[in-house]
Coordinates of C-alpha atoms in Angstrom, one line a residue:
M994 CA 27.2 -8.3 8.2
T995 CA 26.8 -6.7 4.8
K996 CA 23.3 -7.0 3.4
K997 CA 23.0 -8.7 0.0
V998 CA 20.7 -7.8 -2.9
L999 CA 19.9 -10.2 -5.7
V1000 CA 19.0 -8.5 -9.0
A1001 CA 17.3 -11.1 -11.2
E1002 CA 16.6 -8.9 -14.2
R1003 CA 18.3 -6.1 -16.0
L1004 CA 18.4 -2.9 -14.0
A1005 CA 19.8 0.5 -15.0
D1006 CA 23.5 0.9 -14.0
A1007 CA 22.5 4.0 -12.0
G1008 CA 20.2 1.9 -9.9
L1009 CA 22.9 -0.7 -9.2
A1010 CA 25.2 2.2 -8.2
V1011 CA 22.6 3.5 -5.7
L1012 CA 22.7 0.2 -3.9
R1013 CA 26.5 -0.3 -4.0
D1014 CA 27.1 3.3 -2.9
K1015 CA 25.0 2.6 0.2
G1016 CA 27.3 -0.4 1.1
Y1017 CA 25.1 -3.3 -0.1
E1018 CA 26.6 -6.3 -1.8
V1019 CA 24.8 -6.6 -5.2
D1020 CA 24.7 -9.8 -7.4
V1021 CA 23.2 -9.6 -10.9
K1022 CA 22.0 -13.0 -12.0
L1023 CA 19.8 -12.9 -15.1
K1024 CA 17.4 -15.5 -16.5
M1025 CA 17.5 -17.8 -13.5
P1026 CA 15.2 -20.8 -13.7
P1027 CA 12.7 -21.1 -10.8
E1028 CA 14.6 -23.9 -9.1
E1029 CA 17.8 -21.9 -9.3
L1030 CA 16.2 -18.8 -7.8
I1031 CA 14.7 -20.9 -4.9
A1032 CA 18.1 -22.4 -4.2
A1033 CA 19.9 -19.0 -4.3
I1034 CA 17.4 -16.7 -2.4
P1035 CA 18.2 -17.9 1.2
A1036 CA 21.5 -15.9 1.0
Y1037 CA 19.8 -12.6 0.1
D1038 CA 18.1 -9.8 2.1
A1039 CA 16.5 -8.2 -0.9
L1040 CA 15.3 -9.3 -4.4
I1041 CA 14.8 -7.0 -7.4
V1042 CA 12.9 -8.2 -10.5
R1043 CA 11.0 -6.7 -13.4
S1044 CA 8.1 -8.5 -15.0
A1045 CA 9.6 -11.8 -16.3
T1046 CA 10.7 -13.4 -12.9
K1047 CA 7.9 -15.1 -11.0
V1048 CA 8.3 -14.5 -7.3
T1049 CA 6.2 -17.4 -6.1
R1050 CA 5.3 -18.5 -2.6
E1051 CA 8.0 -21.1 -2.8
V1052 CA 10.6 -18.4 -3.6
I1053 CA 9.4 -16.2 -0.7
E1054 CA 9.3 -19.1 1.8
A1055 CA 12.8 -20.1 0.8
G1056 CA 14.0 -16.5 1.4
K1057 CA 14.7 -16.9 5.1
N1058 CA 16.6 -13.6 5.2
L1059 CA 14.4 -11.8 2.7
R1060 CA 13.1 -8.4 3.9
I1061 CA 12.0 -6.6 0.7
I1062 CA 11.1 -7.4 -2.9
G1063 CA 11.4 -4.6 -5.4
R1064 CA 9.6 -4.6 -8.7
A1065 CA 11.3 -2.2 -11.2
G1066 CA 8.0 -1.1 -12.8
V1067 CA 4.4 -0.5 -12.0
G1068 CA 2.5 -3.8 -11.6
V1069 CA 3.3 -6.6 -9.2
D1070 CA 1.3 -9.3 -10.9
N1071 CA 4.4 -11.6 -10.9
V1072 CA 4.9 -11.4 -7.1
D1073 CA 2.8 -13.4 -4.6
V1074 CA 2.0 -10.4 -2.4
E1075 CA -0.1 -12.5 0.0
A1076 CA 2.8 -14.8 0.7
A1077 CA 5.1 -11.9 1.2
T1078 CA 2.7 -10.2 3.6
E1079 CA 2.4 -13.4 5.7
R1080 CA 6.1 -13.4 6.2
G1081 CA 6.4 -9.7 6.8
V1082 CA 8.3 -9.1 3.6
I1083 CA 7.8 -5.7 2.0
V1084 CA 6.8 -5.7 -1.7
C1085 CA 7.4 -2.3 -3.4
N1086 CA 7.3 -1.0 -6.9
A1087 CA 8.2 2.1 -8.9
P1088 CA 4.6 3.3 -9.7
T1089 CA 5.6 6.6 -11.4
S1090 CA 8.7 5.4 -13.3
N1091 CA 7.1 4.6 -16.6
I1092 CA 3.7 6.4 -16.5
V1093 CA 4.7 9.0 -19.1
S1094 CA 6.2 6.4 -21.4
A1095 CA 3.1 4.2 -21.1
A1096 CA 0.8 7.2 -21.8
E1097 CA 2.8 8.2 -24.8
H1098 CA 2.8 4.7 -26.2
T1099 CA -1.0 4.6 -25.8
M1100 CA -1.2 7.7 -27.9
A1101 CA 1.2 6.2 -30.4
L1102 CA -0.9 3.1 -30.8
M1103 CA -4.1 5.2 -31.1
L1104 CA -2.6 7.4 -33.8
A1105 CA -1.0 4.4 -35.7
C1106 CA -4.5 2.8 -35.8
A1107 CA -6.3 5.9 -36.8
R1108 CA -3.8 6.8 -39.6
N1109 CA -2.8 3.4 -40.8
V1110 CA 0.8 4.2 -40.1
A1111 CA 2.2 0.6 -40.0
Q1112 CA 0.3 -0.5 -43.1
A1113 CA 1.4 2.5 -45.1
N1114 CA 5.0 2.1 -44.0
A1115 CA 5.0 -1.6 -45.1
S1116 CA 3.5 -0.6 -48.4
M1117 CA 6.2 2.1 -49.0
H1118 CA 8.9 -0.5 -48.2
E1119 CA 7.4 -2.7 -50.9
G1120 CA 8.0 0.2 -53.4
L1121 CA 4.3 1.1 -53.6
W1122 CA 2.5 4.5 -53.4
E1123 CA -1.1 3.9 -52.2
R1124 CA -2.5 7.2 -50.8
T1125 CA -6.2 6.4 -51.1
R1126 CA -5.9 2.9 -49.7
F1127 CA -4.7 4.3 -46.3
T1128 CA -7.2 7.1 -45.7
G1129 CA -7.5 7.4 -41.9
V1130 CA -9.6 9.2 -39.3
E1131 CA -8.8 12.2 -37.1
L1132 CA -8.8 12.1 -33.3
Y1133 CA -10.2 15.7 -33.2
E1134 CA -13.8 15.8 -31.8
K1135 CA -13.9 12.0 -31.5
T1136 CA -15.0 10.4 -28.2
L1137 CA -12.4 8.5 -26.3
A1138 CA -13.5 6.2 -23.5
I1139 CA -10.9 5.7 -20.8
F1140 CA -11.3 2.7 -18.5
G1141 CA -9.1 3.3 -15.5
L1142 CA -8.3 6.9 -14.5
G1143 CA -5.2 6.3 -12.3
R1144 CA -1.9 7.9 -13.1
I1145 CA -1.5 6.6 -16.6
G1146 CA -5.2 7.0 -17.5
G1147 CA -5.0 10.6 -16.2
L1148 CA -2.0 11.4 -18.4
V1149 CA -3.7 9.9 -21.4
A1150 CA -6.7 12.1 -20.7
E1151 CA -4.5 15.2 -20.6
R1152 CA -2.9 14.3 -23.9
A1153 CA -6.2 13.3 -25.6
R1154 CA -7.8 16.6 -24.5
A1155 CA -4.9 18.4 -26.2
F1156 CA -6.0 16.6 -29.4
G1157 CA -9.5 18.0 -29.0
M1158 CA -11.1 14.7 -28.1
R1159 CA -14.3 14.3 -26.0
L1160 CA -13.5 12.2 -22.9
V1161 CA -15.7 9.8 -21.1
G1162 CA -14.5 7.3 -18.5
Y1163 CA -15.2 4.4 -16.2
D1164 CA -13.4 4.0 -12.9
P1165 CA -15.3 3.0 -9.7
Y1166 CA -12.4 4.4 -7.5
C1167 CA -12.2 7.8 -9.3
S1168 CA -13.7 10.7 -7.4
P1169 CA -16.0 13.0 -9.3
E1170 CA -13.6 15.9 -8.5
R1171 CA -10.7 14.1 -10.1
A1172 CA -12.8 13.3 -13.2
E1173 CA -13.9 16.9 -13.5
Q1174 CA -10.2 18.0 -13.2
L1175 CA -9.3 15.7 -16.0
G1176 CA -12.2 16.8 -18.2
V1177 CA -13.7 13.3 -18.2
T1178 CA -17.5 12.6 -18.0
L1179 CA -17.6 9.7 -15.5
Y1180 CA -20.0 6.7 -16.0
D1181 CA -20.6 4.0 -13.5
N1182 CA -21.6 1.3 -16.0
V1183 CA -19.4 -0.4 -18.6
D1184 CA -22.4 -1.2 -20.9
A1185 CA -23.6 2.4 -20.9
I1186 CA -20.2 3.8 -22.0
V1187 CA -19.1 1.5 -24.8
P1188 CA -21.7 2.6 -27.4
L1189 CA -20.5 6.2 -27.0
A1190 CA -16.9 5.7 -27.9
D1191 CA -15.0 6.1 -31.2
F1192 CA -11.8 5.1 -29.4
I1193 CA -11.4 2.9 -26.3
T1194 CA -8.3 2.6 -24.1
V1195 CA -7.9 0.5 -20.9
H1196 CA -5.6 1.4 -18.0
L1197 CA -6.6 -1.2 -15.5
P1198 CA -4.8 -3.7 -13.2
K1199 CA -4.9 -7.4 -13.9
T1200 CA -7.6 -8.8 -11.5
K1201 CA -10.4 -11.3 -11.6
Q1202 CA -12.8 -8.5 -12.4
T1203 CA -10.8 -7.1 -15.3
I1204 CA -9.6 -10.2 -17.1
G1205 CA -12.0 -10.8 -20.0
M1206 CA -13.8 -7.5 -19.1
F1207 CA -14.4 -6.9 -22.8
G1208 CA -15.9 -9.8 -24.7
P1209 CA -18.6 -10.5 -27.4
D1210 CA -21.4 -8.7 -25.5
Q1211 CA -19.3 -5.5 -25.1
Y1212 CA -17.9 -5.6 -28.7
A1213 CA -21.5 -6.0 -30.1
R1214 CA -22.6 -2.8 -28.3
M1215 CA -19.7 -0.7 -29.7
K1216 CA -19.9 1.8 -32.5
D1217 CA -19.1 0.4 -36.0
G1218 CA -15.4 1.1 -36.7
V1219 CA -14.4 1.7 -33.1
I1220 CA -10.6 1.6 -32.4
L1221 CA -9.4 -0.3 -29.3
V1222 CA -6.0 0.2 -27.5
N1223 CA -4.5 -1.7 -24.6
A1224 CA -1.1 -0.8 -23.2
A1225 CA -2.0 -1.9 -19.6
R1226 CA -2.4 -5.6 -19.0
G1227 CA -3.0 -8.5 -21.3
G1228 CA -6.3 -10.3 -21.2
I1229 CA -8.6 -7.4 -20.5
Y1230 CA -9.8 -7.7 -24.1
N1231 CA -10.9 -11.2 -25.0
V1232 CA -8.6 -11.7 -28.0
D1233 CA -10.4 -14.6 -29.6
S1234 CA -13.7 -12.8 -30.0
L1235 CA -11.9 -9.6 -30.7
A1236 CA -10.4 -11.2 -33.8
D1237 CA -13.9 -12.2 -34.9
F1238 CA -15.3 -8.7 -34.6
L1239 CA -12.2 -7.3 -36.3
A1240 CA -12.7 -9.7 -39.2
A1241 CA -16.3 -8.7 -39.5
G1242 CA -15.4 -5.0 -39.7
K1243 CA -17.3 -4.1 -36.5
I1244 CA -14.0 -3.1 -34.9
G1245 CA -12.0 -0.8 -37.2
A1246 CA -8.6 -1.4 -35.7
V1247 CA -6.8 -2.5 -32.5
G1248 CA -3.5 -1.5 -31.0
L1249 CA -2.1 -4.0 -28.4
D1250 CA 1.1 -3.8 -26.5
V1251 CA 0.4 -6.4 -23.8
W1252 CA -0.6 -10.1 -23.8
E1253 CA -2.1 -12.6 -21.4
N1254 CA 0.9 -14.8 -21.9
E1255 CA 4.2 -13.2 -22.8
P1256 CA 6.2 -13.5 -24.9
C1257 CA 3.5 -13.8 -27.5
T1258 CA 4.6 -14.7 -31.1
E1259 CA 1.3 -15.8 -32.5
S1260 CA -2.4 -15.0 -31.8
P1261 CA -5.7 -14.7 -33.7
L1262 CA -4.8 -11.1 -34.2
H1263 CA -1.5 -11.6 -36.0
E1264 CA -3.1 -12.2 -39.4
F1265 CA -4.8 -8.8 -39.5
P1266 CA -3.0 -5.8 -40.9
N1267 CA -5.2 -3.4 -38.9
A1268 CA -4.1 -5.0 -35.7
I1269 CA -1.0 -2.9 -34.6
L1270 CA 0.9 -5.2 -32.3
T1271 CA 4.0 -4.4 -30.2
P1272 CA 6.0 -6.5 -27.8
H1273 CA 5.2 -4.8 -24.4
L1274 CA 7.0 -1.6 -25.2
G1275 CA 5.0 0.7 -22.9
A1276 CA 7.9 1.1 -20.5
S1277 CA 10.6 0.6 -23.0
T1278 CA 12.2 4.1 -23.1
K1279 CA 15.6 5.1 -21.9
E1280 CA 14.0 7.5 -19.5
A1281 CA 11.6 5.0 -18.0
Q1282 CA 14.2 2.3 -17.6
L1283 CA 16.5 4.8 -15.7
R1284 CA 13.7 6.0 -13.5
A1285 CA 12.5 2.5 -12.7
G1286 CA 16.0 1.3 -11.8
V1287 CA 16.9 4.3 -9.6
Q1288 CA 13.5 4.5 -7.8
T1289 CA 13.4 0.8 -7.1
A1290 CA 16.9 0.8 -5.8
E1291 CA 16.2 3.7 -3.5
Y1292 CA 13.1 2.1 -2.1
V1293 CA 14.9 -1.3 -1.6
A1294 CA 17.7 0.5 0.2
A1295 CA 15.2 2.3 2.4
G1296 CA 13.6 -1.0 3.3
L1297 CA 16.9 -2.6 4.1
A1298 CA 17.8 0.4 6.3
G1299 CA 14.6 -0.1 8.3
S1300 CA 12.9 3.0 6.9
I1301 CA 9.4 3.3 5.6
V1302 CA 9.0 2.5 1.9
P1303 CA 6.3 4.8 0.5
T1304 CA 5.5 2.5 -2.4
A1305 CA 5.0 -0.7 -0.4
V1306 CA 2.0 -2.4 -1.9
N1307 CA 1.2 -4.8 0.9
M1308 CA -0.5 -2.2 3.0
A1309 CA -3.6 -0.1 2.9
P1310 CA -3.4 1.5 -0.6
V1311 CA -3.0 5.2 -1.0
P1312 CA -5.2 6.6 -3.8
P1313 CA -3.1 7.6 -6.8
E1314 CA -4.3 11.2 -6.8
V1315 CA -2.9 11.8 -3.3
M1316 CA 0.2 9.6 -3.3
D1317 CA 2.4 12.5 -4.5
A1318 CA 1.2 14.6 -1.5
V1319 CA 1.4 11.8 1.1
G1320 CA 4.8 10.3 0.1
P1321 CA 6.9 13.3 1.0
Y1322 CA 5.4 13.3 4.5
V1323 CA 6.7 9.9 5.4
P1324 CA 10.2 11.0 6.4
A1325 CA 8.6 14.0 8.1
C1326 CA 6.5 11.7 10.2
Q1327 CA 9.6 9.6 11.1
M1328 CA 11.2 12.8 12.1
M1329 CA 8.3 13.8 14.4
G1330 CA 8.2 10.3 15.9
S1331 CA 11.9 10.4 16.7
M1332 CA 11.5 13.9 18.2
L1333 CA 8.5 12.8 20.3
A1334 CA 10.5 9.8 21.6
Q1335 CA 13.3 12.1 22.8
I1336 CA 11.0 14.7 24.3
H1337 CA 8.6 12.3 25.9
G1338 CA 11.2 9.9 27.1
E1339 CA 9.2 6.7 27.0
V1340 CA 6.9 4.8 24.7
P1341 CA 3.5 6.5 24.7
Q1342 CA 0.3 4.6 25.3
Y1343 CA -1.8 6.8 23.1
L1344 CA -0.9 8.2 19.7
K1345 CA -3.1 10.4 17.6
L1346 CA -2.3 11.5 14.1
T1347 CA -4.2 14.3 12.3
A1348 CA -3.9 14.8 8.5
A1349 CA -5.1 18.2 7.4
G1350 CA -5.7 20.1 4.2
S1351 CA -4.8 18.3 1.0
L1352 CA -3.9 15.2 3.0
A1353 CA -7.4 14.9 4.5
D1354 CA -8.6 12.3 2.0
A1355 CA -5.5 10.2 2.1
D1356 CA -5.3 6.8 3.8
P1357 CA -3.2 7.7 6.9
S1358 CA -1.7 4.2 7.4
I1359 CA 1.6 5.1 5.7
L1360 CA 1.9 8.2 7.9
V1361 CA 1.2 6.2 11.0
A1362 CA 3.8 3.7 10.0
G1363 CA 6.4 6.5 9.6
T1364 CA 5.5 7.9 13.0
V1365 CA 5.7 4.6 14.8
K1366 CA 9.0 3.9 13.1
G1367 CA 10.4 7.1 14.4
L1368 CA 9.0 6.5 17.9
L1369 CA 10.3 3.0 18.4
S1370 CA 13.4 2.9 16.2
Y1371 CA 15.2 5.9 17.9
Q1372 CA 16.6 3.6 20.5
G1373 CA 16.5 0.4 18.4
R1374 CA 13.3 -0.8 20.0
A1375 CA 11.8 -2.2 16.8
T1376 CA 12.1 -2.4 13.1
V1377 CA 8.9 -1.0 11.6
T1378 CA 7.7 -1.4 8.1
P1379 CA 4.3 -0.6 6.6
V1380 CA 3.6 -4.3 6.7
N1381 CA 4.0 -4.7 10.4
A1382 CA 3.4 -1.1 11.8
D1383 CA 0.0 -2.0 13.4
A1384 CA 1.3 -5.2 14.9
V1385 CA 4.4 -3.4 16.3
A1386 CA 2.3 -0.6 17.8
Q1387 CA -0.1 -3.1 19.5
R1388 CA 2.9 -5.1 20.8
H1389 CA 4.2 -2.0 22.5
G1390 CA 0.8 -1.2 23.9
I1391 CA 0.3 1.9 21.8
K1392 CA -3.3 2.7 20.9
V1393 CA -3.4 4.6 17.6
E1394 CA -6.1 6.9 16.5
T1395 CA -6.3 9.0 13.3
Q1396 CA -8.4 11.8 12.1
A1397 CA -8.7 14.2 9.2
R1398 CA -9.4 17.9 9.0
S1399 CA -10.0 20.0 5.9
D1400 CA -8.6 23.1 7.6
A1401 CA -4.8 23.1 7.8
D1402 CA -4.5 26.5 9.6
G1403 CA -3.5 28.4 6.6
Y1404 CA -1.2 25.8 5.1
A1405 CA -1.8 23.6 2.1
S1406 CA -1.4 20.5 4.3
T1407 CA -0.1 19.5 7.7
V1408 CA 0.4 16.4 9.8
A1409 CA 0.0 16.7 13.6
V1410 CA 1.0 14.0 16.0
M1411 CA 0.0 13.8 19.7
A1412 CA 1.7 11.3 21.9
D1413 CA 0.2 11.1 25.5
G1414 CA -0.4 14.8 25.4
T1415 CA 2.9 15.8 23.8
E1416 CA 2.2 17.5 20.4
V1417 CA 4.2 18.3 17.3
A1418 CA 3.0 19.3 13.8
C1419 CA 4.7 19.9 10.5
T1420 CA 4.1 21.0 6.9
R1421 CA 6.0 20.6 3.6
G1422 CA 5.1 23.7 1.8
D1423 CA 8.2 25.1 0.0
A1424 CA 9.5 24.1 -3.4
A1425 CA 12.2 21.9 -2.0
Q1426 CA 9.5 20.0 0.1
T1427 CA 11.6 20.6 3.2
A1428 CA 9.7 19.5 6.4
R1429 CA 9.0 22.5 8.7
L1430 CA 7.7 22.4 12.2
V1431 CA 4.7 24.6 12.6
S1432 CA 3.7 23.7 16.1
L1433 CA 5.4 22.2 19.2
L1434 CA 3.9 21.7 22.6
G1435 CA 1.1 24.2 21.7
Y1436 CA 3.5 26.9 20.6
K1437 CA 3.3 28.2 17.0
I1438 CA 6.7 28.2 15.3
D1439 CA 8.0 27.8 11.7
I1440 CA 11.4 26.2 11.3
A1441 CA 13.1 23.4 9.5
P1442 CA 14.7 21.1 12.1
G1443 CA 18.4 20.4 11.8
R1444 CA 20.4 17.4 12.7
Q1445 CA 21.0 18.8 16.2
S1446 CA 18.5 21.0 18.1
L1447 CA 18.0 22.5 21.5
I1448 CA 14.5 23.1 22.7
F1449 CA 13.9 25.5 25.6
E1450 CA 10.7 26.2 27.4
Y1451 CA 10.8 28.8 30.1
V1452 CA 8.9 31.6 31.8
D1453 CA 9.6 34.6 29.6
A1454 CA 11.9 37.2 31.1
P1455 CA 14.4 39.7 29.8
G1456 CA 17.9 38.6 29.0
R1457 CA 17.3 34.9 28.7
M1458 CA 18.5 34.7 25.0
G1459 CA 21.6 36.5 26.0
T1460 CA 22.4 34.0 28.7
I1461 CA 21.7 31.1 26.4
G1462 CA 23.9 32.6 23.6
T1463 CA 26.8 33.2 26.0
I1464 CA 26.8 29.7 27.4
L1465 CA 26.7 28.1 23.9
G1466 CA 29.3 30.4 22.5
E1467 CA 31.7 29.6 25.4
A1468 CA 31.2 25.9 24.6
G1469 CA 32.0 26.4 20.9
I1470 CA 28.4 25.7 19.8
N1471 CA 27.1 27.6 16.9
I1472 CA 23.5 28.6 16.5
T1473 CA 22.5 28.2 12.9
T1474 CA 18.7 29.0 12.9
M1475 CA 16.2 29.8 15.7
Q1476 CA 12.5 30.3 16.2
I1477 CA 10.7 31.6 19.3
G1478 CA 7.1 30.8 20.1
A1479 CA 5.1 32.5 22.9
K1480 CA 2.1 31.9 25.0
P1481 CA 1.3 35.4 26.3
A1482 CA -1.5 34.2 28.6
D1483 CA 1.0 31.9 30.4
R1484 CA 4.0 34.3 30.1
C1485 CA 5.9 31.3 28.6
A1486 CA 8.2 31.1 25.6
L1487 CA 9.6 28.2 23.6
V1488 CA 12.8 28.5 21.7
Y1489 CA 13.7 26.0 19.0
M1490 CA 17.3 26.3 18.1
N1491 CA 19.3 24.4 15.5
V1492 CA 23.0 24.1 16.5
E1493 CA 26.4 22.8 15.3
G1494 CA 28.9 21.5 17.8
E1495 CA 29.0 19.0 20.6
V1496 CA 26.3 19.6 23.2
D1497 CA 27.4 17.5 26.1
D1498 CA 25.9 16.9 29.6
A1499 CA 28.1 19.7 31.0
V1500 CA 26.6 22.3 28.6
L1501 CA 23.0 21.1 29.4
S1502 CA 23.7 21.2 33.2
R1503 CA 25.0 24.8 32.9
L1504 CA 22.0 25.9 30.9
R1505 CA 19.7 24.4 33.5
A1506 CA 21.6 26.0 36.4
E1507 CA 21.9 29.5 34.9
I1508 CA 18.3 29.9 33.6
P1509 CA 16.2 29.8 36.8
E1510 CA 12.9 30.3 34.8
L1511 CA 13.6 27.2 32.7
K1512 CA 10.7 24.7 32.7
N1513 CA 12.0 22.2 30.1
L1514 CA 15.2 21.7 28.1
W1515 CA 15.7 19.0 25.5
Y1516 CA 18.6 18.1 23.2
V1517 CA 17.2 16.4 20.1
K1518 CA 19.3 14.6 17.5
L1519 CA 17.6 13.6 14.2

């Protein structure tokens, strides 16, 4: 039966095309009232929203066939993630889709506040010429305090540094190494940092700790004339007291793009000309809309196909600074899991995953999920998602262990998987991020696995490759690429061979019969 996707808010046409090209039935129904969404959702396998649609527990519990919820944007504040997790529904987002747009809008608000751009524009449209009235301040050599040094905060830091600003920051989850890389002096106390700043920008999620994080006490400690910007989440600045300090001149200007309750058409700030207010435009660029639509569609399609969704939020979080490194390894881990299932022949009882090099600091849960997916899904044993990977492994009696190593044996990063003593490791080192096997069964190799591969392990002897080539050639099987690994101490060799053409049982039987030194032969399909 064709899987159905409900798109409840506007999505880029390219994103809709991704889903339809993969054979999914897509219905676009905009501005659905909550009761209508609850009535409609039982018929759908996936739901895609932006920020306006509230995906409540009632919606999720009504979605009897619901497998994945895609949020075409960064935050998931409008989705009841806890309810989704309880029902095994993946919640994913597009965390990198609008980060450049949001960072640029932050800079736009900062510059507009500093140079009185909106006020001067309004004056000009009234036919006036008031140069002295709109004297501003430079960003150069001013101190910018950045609260939240994730992806967007990091991009703002890079751009502000180009303006010659001094950077200080607060983020309890940011490592000193990342702060140093961004050129930010890190503080661990909000009250200590606010008196230092000429400009303050926040890039924080909406949580119990961040709502109202800045109120009268914080405003009172700030420099006179400080400029505040928020293009992250509404409510981080207490707007009522902010208006009081703005009226008193303590705060020089404020640029707000987000609001605690949206749409917002009136607030205490609306009366102030030095409050630059925009209607949540941070992600409103053509480029961001396209990226959000396409990325979300691709992740939803992956979830519906039973594959791992790298941006699933209802799993152990991956730190932003390593997500770009970890994400590409997910399909590589699925590939290794599938290979181990075919080589090992049965579900292992013990699985050990080692992340090395630049992956050493990453939470390995997403890599484990990919590996378990490959192990168990090869013969349709289970559908594995990041939400249920641990439970599925336990159900199949697999004990999972993870470890990290700083040394990746000469590579920037590797992932190695051991399943009941059967070992495979890969890297993704080239510009195309192609997965390459670097070790198999203890043999050192370096090859990108193809869709069909033959793996030979034999006692090394002259003429063996000639025999193999002859048998495959006579069967019409073409060898595309090949790697040989050796264990000189054991006089053993391993040949990993990517092939094209039908490798049937007759070919495998002949190979086994005509190579007396053969220890193992596997035909692997990925």
